Each structure stands twice: as C-alpha cells, then as structure tokens.
Amino acid sequence: LSLQISVVAMGVSALVLSILPTNNVGTYKIGPPATILIVIVRIVQGLSVGGEMVGSMLYMVEHVPEKWRCLVSCVPMASAVGGTATGYLVSAIITALLTEDQRVLWGWRVAFALGVPAGAVGFMFRTCLSESHSFSSAIKKFAARHQNQHPFFFALRNAHGAMACLTLLSMLLCGYYAATVWYLQAWLEAFYTSLIAEEFQLSELQGRVLNTFLLYFALAGGALVTAFFIDLKGQNIAQHTLIGASASLLFILSPVLLWLMSLGNRCYFCVAGGQLGNIVVFLPTTATLALFLVAQFPPQLQYTSIALAYNVGQAAFGGTIPFIATAMVVKNEFLLTPSFYVSGLALMGALAVLGLAKVGGMRRALQDTMLC
C-alpha cells in the first residue's frame, strides 16, 4: 500500500506542478502564493520519492533469486539514475527546440507533464504485485506475539542502543550516497557550464548532452554491469569492503578529477574524463548499497528503519550539498573547494560502512529481540 501511495503522489504532484501558476512570469502569475504552492508540492514529491525508493528497494531484495541478489537489488538505484537521465534528455530536447523565452513561459511545464503517464504506468504495475512470503510471515509472527505494537517502537523500547547505532550509521552512509549522487548527476554539469570562467564554459546544450550520456551509460548502465560481475563472482568480496574501497578512492581522487573538469572547453576530453572517473569510482557503492542496507535490519524493521535513515540522510546531506558546493565556489573563488567537501563526505561514508561492519553483535541482538 505504501508503495502505491508513493507512486500516486508522484504522478499527482507532477500534474499539479505542470499547471501551477507562476510568481511573476506569463499570464497566470499570482505573486508570492505561487512560491508557497510550489514548495508544498515539491515537499509532497520529495516524501513520495523517499517512500518509492525504499519500497522498491526492499521489494526487489525480498523477491530476488539468491544467484542474482546484487544485480536485482541494484535495479532501483540504476532506475533512479536512469529516470534522472531521462529528465535531462527531455531538458536537452526542450533546450534545443525552444527559445529561452518559450522555456521560461511554458516549456518547463512539459517535463513535469510527462511524469504523469509514467506515474500511471507505475501504479498499474504495482497493483499486480504482492508482498513477499518472508516479509508477510515475519510481520504475522511478530503481530501474534506482540499485539497492537508497532515493530519499530517495540525495538526502540527493548533494543534502543542497537537501533540508534544501526540507524545512525545507515543514515550517514545514505547521506554520503545521496550527496555524491547529486554531485555526479547535477552539480558537475553546473560546474562546467556556469561556474568556471565564462570563456572556458561548455554551452548549456553541450553540458546537458554530455551529462545525459554519462548518466545513462556510465552510472546507470555501469552500476548494473558492476552488480552483474559481483554476482558472477559469487559475491566473494564483502559488500562493506566494496563500498569502503569505493569511498576511499573518491576521498583521494575527487580534487584531481574536478581539476580536470575545470579545464572546460580547453579540453573536452578532460571534462568527460573527470566526470566519468568520478562515476567509475562510485559504481561499487551504487551496485551494492541496497543489498547492504537491507542486511542491517530484521525483516520487521527494514522498511521503517531504512526509510528513516535514507530520507534523513537525503535531506541532511543530499538536500544541502547544492547550496554548500556552490557557495564554496562563489565565496572562495577556488574552483576545487567543493571537491574537498565531497572528499569529506566520502570519508564519512567509509567510516560509516566500517562501523556497520563492526557492529555484528548489535545486529544479532536486535534480531533476537524481534524474535522474542
């Protein structure tokens, strides 16, 4: 039900955004109330995305065959990136076909309107699916033992230390992931099209085409290929090792790769290579994160605990990195400053995954508590 609600909320919010009046542009301007309305709708959209991502992540993991656990559990992550890339593709087409005045007046509405049929198709598919046997069985057994108690609050009362530790570390890991994904998907394009010296900037259309191509084929496609090879090797390498190694490499290489992109139109290959390098280093995290997060909590707690960790991490780190990264460039006038912030996030992610790998005793204690 929660996933159905999330899908419907996404479709409805996209429709509402496509018909909202504006602040001071065009015929349908209503002033400041338009700003308030768009903030409200965007909040609804953000909440629904959080439920949709976590719900689809858990659903895929619950139904995955053992042989292809990493590949199938990676599909929601890759699909989210592919969805963002599709948005950039639509934006590139609109940029190429419309004038700037047309884009400001009505062109931006087209992109949101296209989200409505996508939401309808998603809802139709979701109504055909049922909960997994393992999840349903765990919830029924818990309800039989502890009537009228929510699993999450039961765990907080009886294993508050383990819950707090696992949720906090998962939140820091999700915050690192959310902020880095946004950095790769959106901020790097803004960097080489508008933040470096004007004479070295790529055009808006050039940047949008390059970014779209890399998101489709390097980040989304690369994550699936990485997950496929992890499964092919029988998952001999622990997931926390892959995520930790990925974060450690990003910690070291982020400044170097951003410096390459700062060359702009003096070296198009350097711009593409810098963004591609960031993506390749990040692939092991994208490929294994969903499977790793699900393994941290008992089935009765997975949805609530992962949703809390993912959405708080997304808001605290993913939601603030646009302002922080841009402010660093504008105020310091040192183009590489944001890369050091990303290195700090990568260090946070590496420490969080290391911490989760070291608290196996807490994880087992929490599992035992839920079986009492």
Tab-separated table of C-alpha atoms in Angstrom:
chain	number	residue	atom	x	y	z
A	1	LEU	CA	0.000	0.000	0.000
A	2	SER	CA	2.793	2.439	0.914
A	3	LEU	CA	4.431	1.976	-2.484
A	4	GLN	CA	1.107	2.515	-4.262
A	5	ILE	CA	0.554	5.741	-2.315
A	6	SER	CA	4.072	6.897	-3.201
A	7	VAL	CA	3.543	6.247	-6.920
A	8	VAL	CA	0.181	8.053	-6.940
A	9	ALA	CA	1.659	11.012	-5.031
A	10	MET	CA	4.479	11.269	-7.564
A	11	GLY	CA	2.077	11.314	-10.522
A	12	VAL	CA	-0.344	13.777	-8.936
A	13	SER	CA	2.430	16.152	-7.823
A	14	ALA	CA	3.907	16.108	-11.353
A	15	LEU	CA	0.489	17.015	-12.784
A	16	VAL	CA	-0.011	19.818	-10.261
A	17	LEU	CA	3.453	21.233	-10.976
A	18	SER	CA	2.722	21.289	-14.706
A	19	ILE	CA	-0.357	23.522	-14.220
A	20	LEU	CA	0.729	25.721	-11.292
A	21	PRO	CA	0.558	29.495	-11.785
A	22	THR	CA	3.858	31.399	-11.660
A	23	ASN	CA	5.174	34.141	-9.434
A	24	ASN	CA	5.719	36.916	-11.982
A	25	VAL	CA	6.051	35.343	-15.448
A	26	GLY	CA	3.360	34.919	-18.110
A	27	THR	CA	-0.404	35.263	-17.977
A	28	TYR	CA	-1.005	33.023	-14.965
A	29	LYS	CA	1.100	34.928	-12.415
A	30	ILE	CA	-0.234	35.249	-8.874
A	31	GLY	CA	2.786	36.533	-6.979
A	32	PRO	CA	4.281	35.031	-3.766
A	33	PRO	CA	1.493	32.433	-3.269
A	34	ALA	CA	2.898	30.614	-6.317
A	35	THR	CA	6.193	30.134	-4.480
A	36	ILE	CA	4.401	28.719	-1.439
A	37	LEU	CA	2.375	26.349	-3.625
A	38	ILE	CA	5.406	25.006	-5.468
A	39	VAL	CA	7.258	24.422	-2.179
A	40	ILE	CA	4.300	22.442	-0.817
A	41	VAL	CA	4.024	20.335	-3.966
A	42	ARG	CA	7.774	19.719	-4.015
A	43	ILE	CA	7.627	18.562	-0.378
A	44	VAL	CA	4.924	16.049	-1.324
A	45	GLN	CA	7.035	14.965	-4.283
A	46	GLY	CA	10.113	14.555	-2.083
A	47	LEU	CA	8.237	12.491	0.506
A	48	SER	CA	6.803	10.241	-2.187
A	49	VAL	CA	10.230	9.720	-3.768
A	50	GLY	CA	11.579	8.601	-0.387
A	51	GLY	CA	8.812	6.044	0.039
A	52	GLU	CA	9.068	4.903	-3.557
A	53	MET	CA	12.827	4.341	-3.496
A	54	VAL	CA	12.926	2.443	-0.205
A	55	GLY	CA	9.783	0.458	-1.011
A	56	SER	CA	11.037	-0.640	-4.424
A	57	MET	CA	14.481	-1.412	-2.982
A	58	LEU	CA	13.018	-3.726	-0.352
A	59	TYR	CA	10.592	-5.317	-2.781
A	60	MET	CA	13.361	-6.239	-5.196
A	61	VAL	CA	15.568	-7.665	-2.441
A	62	GLU	CA	12.695	-9.725	-0.992
A	63	HIS	CA	11.916	-11.318	-4.365
A	64	VAL	CA	15.450	-11.725	-5.663
A	65	PRO	CA	16.848	-15.163	-6.516
A	66	GLU	CA	19.975	-15.903	-4.491
A	67	LYS	CA	22.162	-16.191	-7.588
A	68	TRP	CA	21.414	-12.631	-8.755
A	69	ARG	CA	20.958	-10.816	-5.442
A	70	CYS	CA	23.258	-7.908	-6.191
A	71	LEU	CA	22.067	-7.331	-9.762
A	72	VAL	CA	18.347	-7.349	-8.992
A	73	SER	CA	18.696	-5.270	-5.824
A	74	CYS	CA	20.688	-2.710	-7.841
A	75	VAL	CA	17.809	-2.152	-10.291
A	76	PRO	CA	16.030	0.528	-8.170
A	77	MET	CA	19.259	2.533	-7.824
A	78	ALA	CA	20.054	2.262	-11.530
A	79	SER	CA	16.436	3.069	-12.424
A	80	ALA	CA	16.518	6.210	-10.287
A	81	VAL	CA	19.642	7.368	-12.129
A	82	GLY	CA	18.048	6.428	-15.450
A	83	GLY	CA	14.980	8.463	-14.521
A	84	THR	CA	17.157	11.476	-13.787
A	85	ALA	CA	18.958	10.966	-17.095
A	86	THR	CA	15.603	10.845	-18.883
A	87	GLY	CA	14.728	14.161	-17.264
A	88	TYR	CA	17.980	15.625	-18.564
A	89	LEU	CA	17.253	14.186	-22.011
A	90	VAL	CA	13.846	15.897	-22.069
A	91	SER	CA	15.535	19.086	-20.884
A	92	ALA	CA	18.146	18.826	-23.650
A	93	ILE	CA	15.412	18.418	-26.279
A	94	ILE	CA	13.476	21.387	-24.886
A	95	THR	CA	16.671	23.467	-24.802
A	96	ALA	CA	17.457	22.587	-28.412
A	97	LEU	CA	13.934	23.199	-29.780
A	98	LEU	CA	12.654	26.205	-27.814
A	99	THR	CA	13.875	29.721	-27.270
A	100	GLU	CA	14.754	30.882	-23.770
A	101	ASP	CA	11.510	32.878	-23.531
A	102	GLN	CA	9.457	29.830	-24.549
A	103	ARG	CA	11.228	27.664	-21.971
A	104	VAL	CA	10.543	30.182	-19.207
A	105	LEU	CA	6.898	30.692	-20.180
A	106	TRP	CA	5.703	27.133	-20.794
A	107	GLY	CA	8.492	24.769	-21.859
A	108	TRP	CA	9.373	23.744	-18.285
A	109	ARG	CA	5.784	22.536	-17.771
A	110	VAL	CA	6.193	19.889	-20.482
A	111	ALA	CA	8.793	17.967	-18.480
A	112	PHE	CA	6.544	17.725	-15.425
A	113	ALA	CA	3.500	16.790	-17.521
A	114	LEU	CA	5.424	13.842	-18.983
A	115	GLY	CA	5.756	12.431	-15.469
A	116	VAL	CA	2.001	11.861	-15.202
A	117	PRO	CA	1.702	8.873	-17.593
A	118	ALA	CA	4.863	7.400	-16.071
A	119	GLY	CA	3.195	7.527	-12.665
A	120	ALA	CA	0.045	5.892	-14.056
A	121	VAL	CA	2.054	3.021	-15.560
A	122	GLY	CA	3.943	2.575	-12.278
A	123	PHE	CA	0.701	2.390	-10.292
A	124	MET	CA	-0.743	-0.151	-12.727
A	125	PHE	CA	2.292	-2.409	-12.343
A	126	ARG	CA	2.324	-2.033	-8.556
A	127	THR	CA	-1.293	-3.207	-8.188
A	128	CYS	CA	-0.304	-6.518	-9.795
A	129	LEU	CA	2.365	-7.251	-7.170
A	130	SER	CA	2.046	-8.834	-3.732
A	131	GLU	CA	4.222	-8.784	-0.627
A	132	SER	CA	6.947	-11.403	-0.301
A	133	HIS	CA	6.357	-14.513	1.804
A	134	SER	CA	9.331	-13.759	4.088
A	135	PHE	CA	8.103	-10.251	4.932
A	136	SER	CA	4.462	-11.272	5.415
A	137	SER	CA	5.484	-14.237	7.573
A	138	ALA	CA	7.774	-12.126	9.796
A	139	ILE	CA	5.087	-9.480	10.334
A	140	LYS	CA	2.392	-12.063	11.144
A	141	LYS	CA	4.607	-13.851	13.670
A	142	PHE	CA	5.509	-10.554	15.336
A	143	ALA	CA	1.852	-9.461	15.481
A	144	ALA	CA	0.865	-12.768	17.038
A	145	ARG	CA	3.429	-12.325	19.829
A	146	HIS	CA	3.046	-8.585	20.365
A	147	GLN	CA	-0.486	-7.458	19.570
A	148	ASN	CA	-1.132	-3.738	18.987
A	149	GLN	CA	2.595	-2.917	18.937
A	150	HIS	CA	4.496	-1.441	16.041
A	151	PRO	CA	7.793	-3.299	15.395
A	152	PHE	CA	9.805	-0.069	15.215
A	153	PHE	CA	8.638	1.266	18.609
A	154	PHE	CA	8.982	-2.186	20.146
A	155	ALA	CA	12.623	-2.277	19.014
A	156	LEU	CA	13.233	1.251	20.332
A	157	ARG	CA	11.963	0.245	23.776
A	158	ASN	CA	13.761	-3.081	24.011
A	159	ALA	CA	16.943	-2.562	21.974
A	160	HIS	CA	17.336	1.212	21.813
A	161	GLY	CA	21.151	1.123	21.730
A	162	ALA	CA	21.320	-1.219	18.747
A	163	MET	CA	18.536	0.635	16.920
A	164	ALA	CA	20.172	4.022	17.453
A	165	CYS	CA	23.620	2.808	16.372
A	166	LEU	CA	22.471	0.931	13.264
A	167	THR	CA	20.091	3.696	12.172
A	168	LEU	CA	22.632	6.488	12.697
A	169	LEU	CA	25.402	4.695	10.801
A	170	SER	CA	22.964	3.812	8.000
A	171	MET	CA	21.843	7.447	7.859
A	172	LEU	CA	25.442	8.658	7.475
A	173	LEU	CA	26.036	6.100	4.720
A	174	CYS	CA	22.830	7.122	2.929
A	175	GLY	CA	23.779	10.785	3.339
A	176	TYR	CA	27.125	10.136	1.653
A	177	TYR	CA	25.369	8.259	-1.162
A	178	ALA	CA	22.631	10.880	-1.687
A	179	ALA	CA	25.025	13.833	-1.698
A	180	THR	CA	27.505	12.135	-4.035
A	181	VAL	CA	24.795	11.062	-6.474
A	182	TRP	CA	23.514	14.625	-6.639
A	183	TYR	CA	27.072	15.902	-7.106
A	184	LEU	CA	27.573	13.498	-10.019
A	185	GLN	CA	24.156	13.985	-11.610
A	186	ALA	CA	23.595	17.720	-11.307
A	187	TRP	CA	26.353	19.801	-9.770
A	188	LEU	CA	29.182	18.735	-12.057
A	189	GLU	CA	27.187	19.832	-15.094
A	190	ALA	CA	26.510	23.194	-13.452
A	191	PHE	CA	30.226	23.426	-12.662
A	192	TYR	CA	31.487	23.138	-16.224
A	193	THR	CA	28.611	25.094	-17.828
A	194	SER	CA	28.238	28.058	-15.446
A	195	LEU	CA	30.709	28.131	-12.512
A	196	ILE	CA	34.129	28.011	-14.195
A	197	ALA	CA	35.470	31.080	-16.036
A	198	GLU	CA	32.989	32.132	-18.719
A	199	GLU	CA	35.437	31.791	-21.601
A	200	PHE	CA	36.041	28.131	-20.675
A	201	GLN	CA	32.428	27.101	-20.058
A	202	LEU	CA	30.690	24.467	-22.149
A	203	SER	CA	27.362	25.612	-23.618
A	204	GLU	CA	24.188	24.605	-21.806
A	205	LEU	CA	23.275	22.161	-24.572
A	206	GLN	CA	26.783	20.644	-24.711
A	207	GLY	CA	26.784	20.087	-20.967
A	208	ARG	CA	23.289	18.625	-20.935
A	209	VAL	CA	24.067	16.137	-23.727
A	210	LEU	CA	27.352	15.048	-22.111
A	211	ASN	CA	25.754	14.664	-18.686
A	212	THR	CA	22.781	12.715	-20.045
A	213	PHE	CA	25.037	10.306	-21.935
A	214	LEU	CA	27.244	9.660	-18.897
A	215	LEU	CA	24.290	9.129	-16.561
A	216	TYR	CA	22.608	6.616	-18.883
A	217	PHE	CA	25.585	4.579	-19.945
A	218	ALA	CA	28.210	5.099	-17.213
A	219	LEU	CA	26.316	5.484	-13.935
A	220	ALA	CA	23.044	3.571	-14.514
A	221	GLY	CA	24.439	1.041	-17.002
A	222	GLY	CA	27.772	0.775	-15.197
A	223	ALA	CA	26.079	0.038	-11.860
A	224	LEU	CA	24.135	-2.859	-13.393
A	225	VAL	CA	27.244	-4.239	-15.080
A	226	THR	CA	29.197	-3.967	-11.816
A	227	ALA	CA	26.422	-5.763	-9.920
A	228	PHE	CA	26.325	-8.471	-12.597
A	229	PHE	CA	30.035	-9.197	-12.197
A	230	ILE	CA	29.744	-9.191	-8.403
A	231	ASP	CA	27.067	-11.887	-8.695
A	232	LEU	CA	29.118	-13.743	-11.267
A	233	LYS	CA	31.987	-13.950	-8.804
A	234	GLY	CA	29.624	-15.371	-6.210
A	235	GLN	CA	29.858	-12.262	-4.008
A	236	ASN	CA	33.232	-13.429	-2.713
A	237	ILE	CA	34.102	-9.824	-1.789
A	238	ALA	CA	32.105	-8.469	1.149
A	239	GLN	CA	29.736	-5.616	0.335
A	240	HIS	CA	31.188	-3.372	3.031
A	241	THR	CA	34.652	-3.876	1.505
A	242	LEU	CA	33.448	-2.733	-1.929
A	243	ILE	CA	31.643	0.320	-0.540
A	244	GLY	CA	34.580	1.206	1.714
A	245	ALA	CA	37.099	0.899	-1.122
A	246	SER	CA	34.880	2.998	-3.405
A	247	ALA	CA	34.525	5.748	-0.789
A	248	SER	CA	38.255	5.709	-0.034
A	249	LEU	CA	39.139	6.150	-3.718
A	250	LEU	CA	36.658	9.009	-4.065
A	251	PHE	CA	38.188	10.633	-0.977
A	252	ILE	CA	41.579	10.649	-2.712
A	253	LEU	CA	40.623	11.336	-6.327
A	254	SER	CA	37.789	13.865	-6.063
A	255	PRO	CA	40.036	17.019	-6.175
A	256	VAL	CA	42.086	15.681	-9.093
A	257	LEU	CA	39.011	14.814	-11.134
A	258	LEU	CA	37.368	18.197	-10.501
A	259	TRP	CA	40.583	19.922	-11.583
A	260	LEU	CA	40.377	18.057	-14.904
A	261	MET	CA	36.819	19.319	-15.414
A	262	SER	CA	37.861	22.890	-14.594
A	263	LEU	CA	39.771	22.949	-17.908
A	264	GLY	CA	36.391	23.295	-19.649
A	265	ASN	CA	36.376	23.816	-23.415
A	266	ARG	CA	40.183	23.843	-23.492
A	267	CYS	CA	39.989	20.059	-23.164
A	268	TYR	CA	36.588	18.448	-23.737
A	269	PHE	CA	38.127	15.033	-23.134
A	270	CYS	CA	39.275	16.176	-19.671
A	271	VAL	CA	35.736	17.300	-18.759
A	272	ALA	CA	34.228	13.989	-19.860
A	273	GLY	CA	37.085	12.008	-18.315
A	274	GLY	CA	36.798	13.813	-14.983
A	275	GLN	CA	33.080	13.172	-14.656
A	276	LEU	CA	33.471	9.593	-15.905
A	277	GLY	CA	36.262	8.998	-13.378
A	278	ASN	CA	34.027	10.109	-10.511
A	279	ILE	CA	31.267	7.804	-11.741
A	280	VAL	CA	33.514	4.754	-12.169
A	281	VAL	CA	34.936	5.142	-8.662
A	282	PHE	CA	31.394	5.399	-7.249
A	283	LEU	CA	29.980	2.354	-9.102
A	284	PRO	CA	30.655	-0.280	-6.380
A	285	THR	CA	28.651	1.804	-3.893
A	286	THR	CA	25.708	2.204	-6.274
A	287	ALA	CA	25.756	-1.506	-7.134
A	288	THR	CA	25.759	-2.863	-3.570
A	289	LEU	CA	24.149	-0.219	-1.345
A	290	ALA	CA	20.564	-1.554	-1.434
A	291	LEU	CA	21.584	-5.111	-0.585
A	292	PHE	CA	23.918	-3.890	2.148
A	293	LEU	CA	21.291	-1.679	3.815
A	294	VAL	CA	18.639	-4.407	3.849
A	295	ALA	CA	21.074	-6.751	5.617
A	296	GLN	CA	21.415	-4.325	8.546
A	297	PHE	CA	17.897	-4.801	9.949
A	298	PRO	CA	15.477	-7.671	10.690
A	299	PRO	CA	12.577	-8.000	8.181
A	300	GLN	CA	10.048	-6.443	10.600
A	301	LEU	CA	12.137	-3.241	10.826
A	302	GLN	CA	13.543	-2.897	7.335
A	303	TYR	CA	11.019	-0.524	5.785
A	304	THR	CA	10.747	1.933	8.684
A	305	SER	CA	14.419	1.898	9.658
A	306	ILE	CA	15.834	2.164	6.135
A	307	ALA	CA	13.248	4.794	5.159
A	308	LEU	CA	14.228	6.856	8.209
A	309	ALA	CA	17.954	6.511	7.504
A	310	TYR	CA	17.616	7.117	3.763
A	311	ASN	CA	15.310	10.137	3.934
A	312	VAL	CA	17.049	11.889	6.835
A	313	GLY	CA	20.413	11.297	5.152
A	314	GLN	CA	18.988	12.529	1.852
A	315	ALA	CA	17.641	15.707	3.454
A	316	ALA	CA	20.649	16.458	5.665
A	317	PHE	CA	23.383	15.841	3.096
A	318	GLY	CA	21.790	15.476	-0.349
A	319	GLY	CA	19.486	18.428	0.270
A	320	THR	CA	22.233	20.776	1.426
A	321	ILE	CA	25.070	19.981	-0.978
A	322	PRO	CA	23.708	22.218	-3.811
A	323	PHE	CA	23.953	25.296	-1.587
A	324	ILE	CA	27.204	24.288	0.117
A	325	ALA	CA	29.089	23.314	-3.049
A	326	THR	CA	28.005	26.405	-4.990
A	327	ALA	CA	28.680	28.748	-2.065
A	328	MET	CA	32.194	27.338	-1.762
A	329	VAL	CA	32.983	28.283	-5.358
A	330	VAL	CA	31.320	31.707	-5.231
A	331	LYS	CA	32.785	32.830	-1.890
A	332	ASN	CA	36.259	31.328	-2.057
A	333	GLU	CA	36.801	31.712	-5.811
A	334	PHE	CA	38.784	28.486	-5.614
A	335	LEU	CA	37.207	26.065	-8.048
A	336	LEU	CA	38.362	22.885	-6.321
A	337	THR	CA	36.910	23.680	-2.867
A	338	PRO	CA	33.700	21.601	-3.362
A	339	SER	CA	35.790	18.535	-4.179
A	340	PHE	CA	37.247	18.655	-0.662
A	341	TYR	CA	33.735	18.678	0.747
A	342	VAL	CA	32.932	15.605	-1.383
A	343	SER	CA	36.139	14.004	-0.084
A	344	GLY	CA	34.870	14.666	3.435
A	345	LEU	CA	31.549	13.028	2.601
A	346	ALA	CA	33.407	10.041	1.157
A	347	LEU	CA	35.414	9.737	4.365
A	348	MET	CA	32.154	9.851	6.330
A	349	GLY	CA	30.738	7.083	4.125
A	350	ALA	CA	33.856	4.928	4.545
A	351	LEU	CA	33.756	5.294	8.335
A	352	ALA	CA	30.005	4.593	8.437
A	353	VAL	CA	30.298	1.375	6.438
A	354	LEU	CA	33.280	0.316	8.538
A	355	GLY	CA	31.215	0.935	11.660
A	356	LEU	CA	28.317	-1.128	10.311
A	357	ALA	CA	30.713	-3.958	9.550
A	358	LYS	CA	31.970	-3.900	13.167
A	359	VAL	CA	28.611	-3.955	14.990
A	360	GLY	CA	27.559	-7.501	14.126
A	361	GLY	CA	26.857	-8.184	17.811
A	362	MET	CA	24.339	-5.346	17.981
A	363	ARG	CA	22.705	-6.563	14.785
A	364	ARG	CA	22.297	-10.069	16.178
A	365	ALA	CA	20.959	-8.710	19.475
A	366	LEU	CA	18.349	-6.705	17.580
A	367	GLN	CA	17.334	-9.768	15.583
A	368	ASP	CA	16.971	-11.783	18.779
A	369	THR	CA	14.852	-9.027	20.321
A	370	MET	CA	12.422	-9.107	17.391
A	371	LEU	CA	12.057	-12.884	17.744
A	372	CYS	CA	11.220	-12.753	21.455
